[in-house]
PDB file of C-alpha atoms in Angstrom:
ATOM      1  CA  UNK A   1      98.049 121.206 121.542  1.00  0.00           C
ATOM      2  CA  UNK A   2      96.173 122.321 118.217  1.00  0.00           C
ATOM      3  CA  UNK A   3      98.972 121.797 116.532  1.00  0.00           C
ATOM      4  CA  UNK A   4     100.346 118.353 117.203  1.00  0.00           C
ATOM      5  CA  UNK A   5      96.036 117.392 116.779  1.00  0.00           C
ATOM      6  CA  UNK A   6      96.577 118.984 113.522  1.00  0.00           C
ATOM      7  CA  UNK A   7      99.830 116.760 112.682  1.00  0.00           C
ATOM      8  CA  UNK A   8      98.365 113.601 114.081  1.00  0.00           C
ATOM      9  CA  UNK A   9      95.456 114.255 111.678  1.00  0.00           C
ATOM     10  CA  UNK A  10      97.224 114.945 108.674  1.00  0.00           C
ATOM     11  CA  UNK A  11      99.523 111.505 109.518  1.00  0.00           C
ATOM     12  CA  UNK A  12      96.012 109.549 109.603  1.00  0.00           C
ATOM     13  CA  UNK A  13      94.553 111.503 106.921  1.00  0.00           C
ATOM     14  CA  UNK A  14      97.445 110.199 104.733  1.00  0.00           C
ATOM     15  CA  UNK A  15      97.200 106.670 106.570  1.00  0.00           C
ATOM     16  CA  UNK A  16      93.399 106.343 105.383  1.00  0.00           C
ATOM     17  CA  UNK A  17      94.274 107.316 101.727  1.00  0.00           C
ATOM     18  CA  UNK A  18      96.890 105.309 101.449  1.00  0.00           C
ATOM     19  CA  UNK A  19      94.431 102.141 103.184  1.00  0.00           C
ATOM     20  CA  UNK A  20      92.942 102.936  99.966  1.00  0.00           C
ATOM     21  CA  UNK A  21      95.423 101.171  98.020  1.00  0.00           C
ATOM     22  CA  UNK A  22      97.425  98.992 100.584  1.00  0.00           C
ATOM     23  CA  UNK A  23      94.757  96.772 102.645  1.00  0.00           C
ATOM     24  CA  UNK A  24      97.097  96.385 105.172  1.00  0.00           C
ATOM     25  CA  UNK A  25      96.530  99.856 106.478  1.00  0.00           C
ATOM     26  CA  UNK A  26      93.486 100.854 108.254  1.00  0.00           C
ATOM     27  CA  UNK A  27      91.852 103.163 105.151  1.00  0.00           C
ATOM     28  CA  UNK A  28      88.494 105.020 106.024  1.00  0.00           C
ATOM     29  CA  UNK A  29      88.936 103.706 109.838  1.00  0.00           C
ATOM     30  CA  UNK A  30      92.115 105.903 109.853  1.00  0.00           C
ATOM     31  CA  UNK A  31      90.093 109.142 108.963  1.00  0.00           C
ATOM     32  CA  UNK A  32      87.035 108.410 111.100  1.00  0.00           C
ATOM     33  CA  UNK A  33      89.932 107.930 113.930  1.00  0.00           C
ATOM     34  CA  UNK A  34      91.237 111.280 112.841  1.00  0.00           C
ATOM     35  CA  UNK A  35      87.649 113.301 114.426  1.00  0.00           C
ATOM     36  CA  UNK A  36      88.013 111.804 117.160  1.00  0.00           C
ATOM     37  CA  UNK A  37      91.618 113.047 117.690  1.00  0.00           C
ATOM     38  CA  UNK A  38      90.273 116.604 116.336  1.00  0.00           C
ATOM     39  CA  UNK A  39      87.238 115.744 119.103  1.00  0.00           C
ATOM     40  CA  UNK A  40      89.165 115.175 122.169  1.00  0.00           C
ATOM     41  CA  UNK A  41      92.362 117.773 121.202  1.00  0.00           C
ATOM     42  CA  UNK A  42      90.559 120.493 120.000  1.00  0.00           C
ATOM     43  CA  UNK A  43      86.983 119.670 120.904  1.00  0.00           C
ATOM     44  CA  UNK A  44      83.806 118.485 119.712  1.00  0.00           C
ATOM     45  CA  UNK A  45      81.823 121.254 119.492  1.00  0.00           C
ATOM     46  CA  UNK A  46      81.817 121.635 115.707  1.00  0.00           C
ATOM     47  CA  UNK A  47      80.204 118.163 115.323  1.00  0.00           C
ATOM     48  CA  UNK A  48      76.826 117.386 115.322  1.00  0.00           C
ATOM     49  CA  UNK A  49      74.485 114.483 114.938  1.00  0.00           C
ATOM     50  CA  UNK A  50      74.440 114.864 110.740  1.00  0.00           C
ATOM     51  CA  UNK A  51      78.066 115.039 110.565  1.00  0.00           C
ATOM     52  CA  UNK A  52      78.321 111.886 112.939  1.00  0.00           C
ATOM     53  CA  UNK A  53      75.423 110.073 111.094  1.00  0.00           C
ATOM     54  CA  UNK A  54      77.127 111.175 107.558  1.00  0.00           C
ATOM     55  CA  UNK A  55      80.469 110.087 108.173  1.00  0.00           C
ATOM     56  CA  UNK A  56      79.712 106.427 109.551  1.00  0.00           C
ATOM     57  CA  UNK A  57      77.324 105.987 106.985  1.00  0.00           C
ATOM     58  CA  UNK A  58      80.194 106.936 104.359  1.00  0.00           C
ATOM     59  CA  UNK A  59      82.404 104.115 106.425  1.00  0.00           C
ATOM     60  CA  UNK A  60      79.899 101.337 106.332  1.00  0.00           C
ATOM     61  CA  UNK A  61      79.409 101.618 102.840  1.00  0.00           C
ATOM     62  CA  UNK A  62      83.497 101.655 102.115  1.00  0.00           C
ATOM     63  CA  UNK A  63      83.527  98.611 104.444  1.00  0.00           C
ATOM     64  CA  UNK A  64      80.096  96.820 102.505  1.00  0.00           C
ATOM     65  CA  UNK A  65      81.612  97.985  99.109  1.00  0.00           C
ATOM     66  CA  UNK A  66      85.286  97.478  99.787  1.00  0.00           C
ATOM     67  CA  UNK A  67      84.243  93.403  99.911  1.00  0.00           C
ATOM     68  CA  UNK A  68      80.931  93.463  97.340  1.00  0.00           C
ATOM     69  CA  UNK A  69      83.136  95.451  94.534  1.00  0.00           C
ATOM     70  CA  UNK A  70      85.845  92.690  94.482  1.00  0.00           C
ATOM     71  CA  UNK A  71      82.840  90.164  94.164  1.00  0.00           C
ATOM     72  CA  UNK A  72      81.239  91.097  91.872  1.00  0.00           C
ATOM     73  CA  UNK A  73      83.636  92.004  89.366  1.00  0.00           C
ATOM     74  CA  UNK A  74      85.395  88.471  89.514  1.00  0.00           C
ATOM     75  CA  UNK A  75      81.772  87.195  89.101  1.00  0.00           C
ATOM     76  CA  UNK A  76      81.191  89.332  86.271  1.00  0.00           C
ATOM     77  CA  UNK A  77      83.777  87.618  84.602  1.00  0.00           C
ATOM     78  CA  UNK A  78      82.675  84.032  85.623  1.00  0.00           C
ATOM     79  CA  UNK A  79      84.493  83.642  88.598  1.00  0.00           C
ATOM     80  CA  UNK A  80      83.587  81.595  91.391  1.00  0.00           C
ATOM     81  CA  UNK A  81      84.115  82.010  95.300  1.00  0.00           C
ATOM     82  CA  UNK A  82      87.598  80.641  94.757  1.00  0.00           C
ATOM     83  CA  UNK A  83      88.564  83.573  92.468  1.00  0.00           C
ATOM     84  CA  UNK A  84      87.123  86.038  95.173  1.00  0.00           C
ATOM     85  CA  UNK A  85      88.913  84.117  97.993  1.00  0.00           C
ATOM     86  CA  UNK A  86      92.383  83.856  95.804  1.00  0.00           C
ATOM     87  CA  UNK A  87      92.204  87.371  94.723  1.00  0.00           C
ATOM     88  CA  UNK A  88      91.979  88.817  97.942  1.00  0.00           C
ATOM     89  CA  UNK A  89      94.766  86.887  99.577  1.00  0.00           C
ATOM     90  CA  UNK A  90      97.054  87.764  96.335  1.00  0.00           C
ATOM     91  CA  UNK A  91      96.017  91.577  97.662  1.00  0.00           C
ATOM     92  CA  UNK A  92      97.161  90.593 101.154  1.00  0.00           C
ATOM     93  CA  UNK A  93     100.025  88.827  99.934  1.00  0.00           C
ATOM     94  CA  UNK A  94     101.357  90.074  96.681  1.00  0.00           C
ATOM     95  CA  UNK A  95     103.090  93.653  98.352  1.00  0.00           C
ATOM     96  CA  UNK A  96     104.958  91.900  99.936  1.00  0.00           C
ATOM     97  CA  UNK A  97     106.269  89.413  97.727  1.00  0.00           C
ATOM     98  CA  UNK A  98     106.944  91.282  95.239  1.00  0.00           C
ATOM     99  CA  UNK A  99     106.676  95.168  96.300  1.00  0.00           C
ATOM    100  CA  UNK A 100     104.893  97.479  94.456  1.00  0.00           C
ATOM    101  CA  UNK A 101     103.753  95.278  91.165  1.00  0.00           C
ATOM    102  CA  UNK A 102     102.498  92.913  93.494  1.00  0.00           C
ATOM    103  CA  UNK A 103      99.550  94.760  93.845  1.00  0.00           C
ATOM    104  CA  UNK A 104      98.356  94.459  90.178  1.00  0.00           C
ATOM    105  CA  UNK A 105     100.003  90.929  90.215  1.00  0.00           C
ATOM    106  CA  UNK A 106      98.740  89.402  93.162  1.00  0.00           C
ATOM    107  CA  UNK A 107      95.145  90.056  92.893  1.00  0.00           C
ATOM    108  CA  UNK A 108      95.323  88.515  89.319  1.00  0.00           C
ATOM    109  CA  UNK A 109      97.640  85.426  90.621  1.00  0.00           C
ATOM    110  CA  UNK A 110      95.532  84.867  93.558  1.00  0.00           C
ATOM    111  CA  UNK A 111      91.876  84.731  91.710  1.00  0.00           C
ATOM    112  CA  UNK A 112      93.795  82.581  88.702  1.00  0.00           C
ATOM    113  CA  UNK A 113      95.329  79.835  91.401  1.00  0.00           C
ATOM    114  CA  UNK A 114      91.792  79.839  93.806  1.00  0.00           C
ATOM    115  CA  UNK A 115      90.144  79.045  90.012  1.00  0.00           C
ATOM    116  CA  UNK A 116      92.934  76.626  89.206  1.00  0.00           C
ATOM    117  CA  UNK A 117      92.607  74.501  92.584  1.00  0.00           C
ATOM    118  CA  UNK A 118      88.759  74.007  92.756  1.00  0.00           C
ATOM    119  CA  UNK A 119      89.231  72.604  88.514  1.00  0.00           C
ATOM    120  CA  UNK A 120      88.433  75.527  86.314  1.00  0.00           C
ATOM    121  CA  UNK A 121      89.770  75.451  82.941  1.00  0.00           C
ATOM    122  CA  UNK A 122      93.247  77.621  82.542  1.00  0.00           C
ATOM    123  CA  UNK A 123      91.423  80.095  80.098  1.00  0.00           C
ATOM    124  CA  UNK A 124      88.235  80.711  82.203  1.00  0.00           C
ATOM    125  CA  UNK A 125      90.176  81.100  85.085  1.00  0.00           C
ATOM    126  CA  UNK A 126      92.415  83.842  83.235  1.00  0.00           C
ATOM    127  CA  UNK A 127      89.408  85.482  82.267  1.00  0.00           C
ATOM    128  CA  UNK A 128      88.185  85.542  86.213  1.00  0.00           C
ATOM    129  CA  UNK A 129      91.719  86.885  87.349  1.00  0.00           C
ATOM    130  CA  UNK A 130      90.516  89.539  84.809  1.00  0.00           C
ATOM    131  CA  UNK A 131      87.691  90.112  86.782  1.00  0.00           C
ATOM    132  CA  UNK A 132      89.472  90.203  89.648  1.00  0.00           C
ATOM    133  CA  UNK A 133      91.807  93.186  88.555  1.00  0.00           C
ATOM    134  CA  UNK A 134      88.745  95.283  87.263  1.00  0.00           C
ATOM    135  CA  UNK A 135      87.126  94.593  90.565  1.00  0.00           C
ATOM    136  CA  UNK A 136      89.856  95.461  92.524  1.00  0.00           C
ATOM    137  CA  UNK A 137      90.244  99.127  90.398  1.00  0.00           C
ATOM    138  CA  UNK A 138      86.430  99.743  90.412  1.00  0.00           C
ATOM    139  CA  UNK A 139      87.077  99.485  94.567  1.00  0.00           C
ATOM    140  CA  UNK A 140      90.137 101.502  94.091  1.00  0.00           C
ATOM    141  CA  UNK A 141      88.019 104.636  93.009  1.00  0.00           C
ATOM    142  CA  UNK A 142      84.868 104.066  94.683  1.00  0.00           C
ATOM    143  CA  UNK A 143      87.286 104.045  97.785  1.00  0.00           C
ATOM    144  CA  UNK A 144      89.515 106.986  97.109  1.00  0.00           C
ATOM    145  CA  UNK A 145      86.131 109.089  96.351  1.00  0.00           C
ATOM    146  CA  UNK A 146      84.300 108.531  99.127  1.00  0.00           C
ATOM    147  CA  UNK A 147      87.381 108.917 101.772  1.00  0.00           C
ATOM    148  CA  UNK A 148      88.196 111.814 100.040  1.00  0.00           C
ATOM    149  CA  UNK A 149      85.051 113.227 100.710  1.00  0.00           C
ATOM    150  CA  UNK A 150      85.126 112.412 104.545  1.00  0.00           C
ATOM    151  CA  UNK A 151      88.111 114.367 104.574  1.00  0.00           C
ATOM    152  CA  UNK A 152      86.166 117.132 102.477  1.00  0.00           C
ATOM    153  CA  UNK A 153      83.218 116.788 104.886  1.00  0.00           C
ATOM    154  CA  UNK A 154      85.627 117.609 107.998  1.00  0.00           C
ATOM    155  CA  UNK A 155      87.307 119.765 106.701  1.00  0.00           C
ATOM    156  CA  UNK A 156      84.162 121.941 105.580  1.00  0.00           C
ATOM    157  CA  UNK A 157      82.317 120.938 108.956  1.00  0.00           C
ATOM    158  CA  UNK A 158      85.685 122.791 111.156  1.00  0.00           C
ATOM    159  CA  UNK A 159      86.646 125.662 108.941  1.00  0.00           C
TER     160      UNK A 159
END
C-alpha cells in the first residue's frame, strides 16, 4: 500500500510541475492532492496544523499570483484588459494549435489580437503581446518556485 501511495504521488508530483507550464493541468492543486493521498494511504500523523496552514497558504498565493502576474506584466507594457483576456486564451489555446511553440506563440498572438479588436494601434499592441510573454515567464518561475517548495515542505515534513 506504501508503495503504490508513493507512485500515485510521484505521478501528481510530476502532474503539478508540469501544471506549471501547461494550464491545462491541475499545477499546485495536483501536489496539495498528493498529501492527501500520502494522508489517507499512509496516514496523517506527520501533518500538523503549520504544515496544513503553510501549504494552502503557498496554493492561494500560486492561484492569486498565477492570474495578477499575467496582469500586470501586459499592463506594464500598456496593455489593456483585452491583452490580458487574449493572452490567456492564446495560453489555453496555442498547445494545441500548434504544439509545443504554441506556448510562447499563443500568449503573444492572443494579447496582440484582444489589443487589435478593441482598436489599439498595431505597434502598441505588439508592445502589450510583449508584456504578455514577460508576464507569462515571470508566472512561470514564481510558479515552479513555490510548487517546488511544497514538494520540499512534504518531503521534509515525512522524512
Amino acid at each position: 500500500m506504501v508503495i503504490a501511495a508513493w507512485i500515485i504521488i510521484v505521478v501528481l508530483f510530476l502532474v503539478g510541475m508540469a501544471g506549471a507550464v501547461y494550464p491545462v493541468l491541475p499545477g499546485a492543486l495536483a501536489i496539495y492532492a498528493a498529501f492527501f493521498v500520502y494522508g489517507f494511504m499512509v496516514g496523517f500523523e506527520p501533518f500538523g496544523v503549520w504544515f496544513w496552514l503553510i501549504q494552502t497558504t503557498i496554493v492561494a498565493v500560486l492561484i492569486v499570483a498565477d492570474y495578477a502576474v499575467s496582469a500586470v506584466g501586459a499592463k506594464k507594457f500598456g496593455g489593456t484588459r483585452a491583452s490580458v483576456i487574449g493572452s490567456t486564451i492564446g495560453l489555453l489555446i496555442g498547445p494545441f494549435v500548434i504544439p509545443v511553440a504554441g506556448l510562447l506563440i499563443g500568449p503573444f498572438i492572443g494579447a496582440v489580437v484582444g489589443e487589435l479588436i478593441v482598436g489599439t494601434e498595431f505597434r502598441q499592441a505588439v508592445r502589450a503581446g510583449i508584456g504578455a510573454l514577460v508576464g507569462f515567464f515571470s508566472g512561470l518561475v514564481v510558479k515552479l518556485v513555490l510548487q517546488l517548495l511544497m514538494i520540499v515542505l512534504f518531503i521534509i515534513w515525512v522524512v
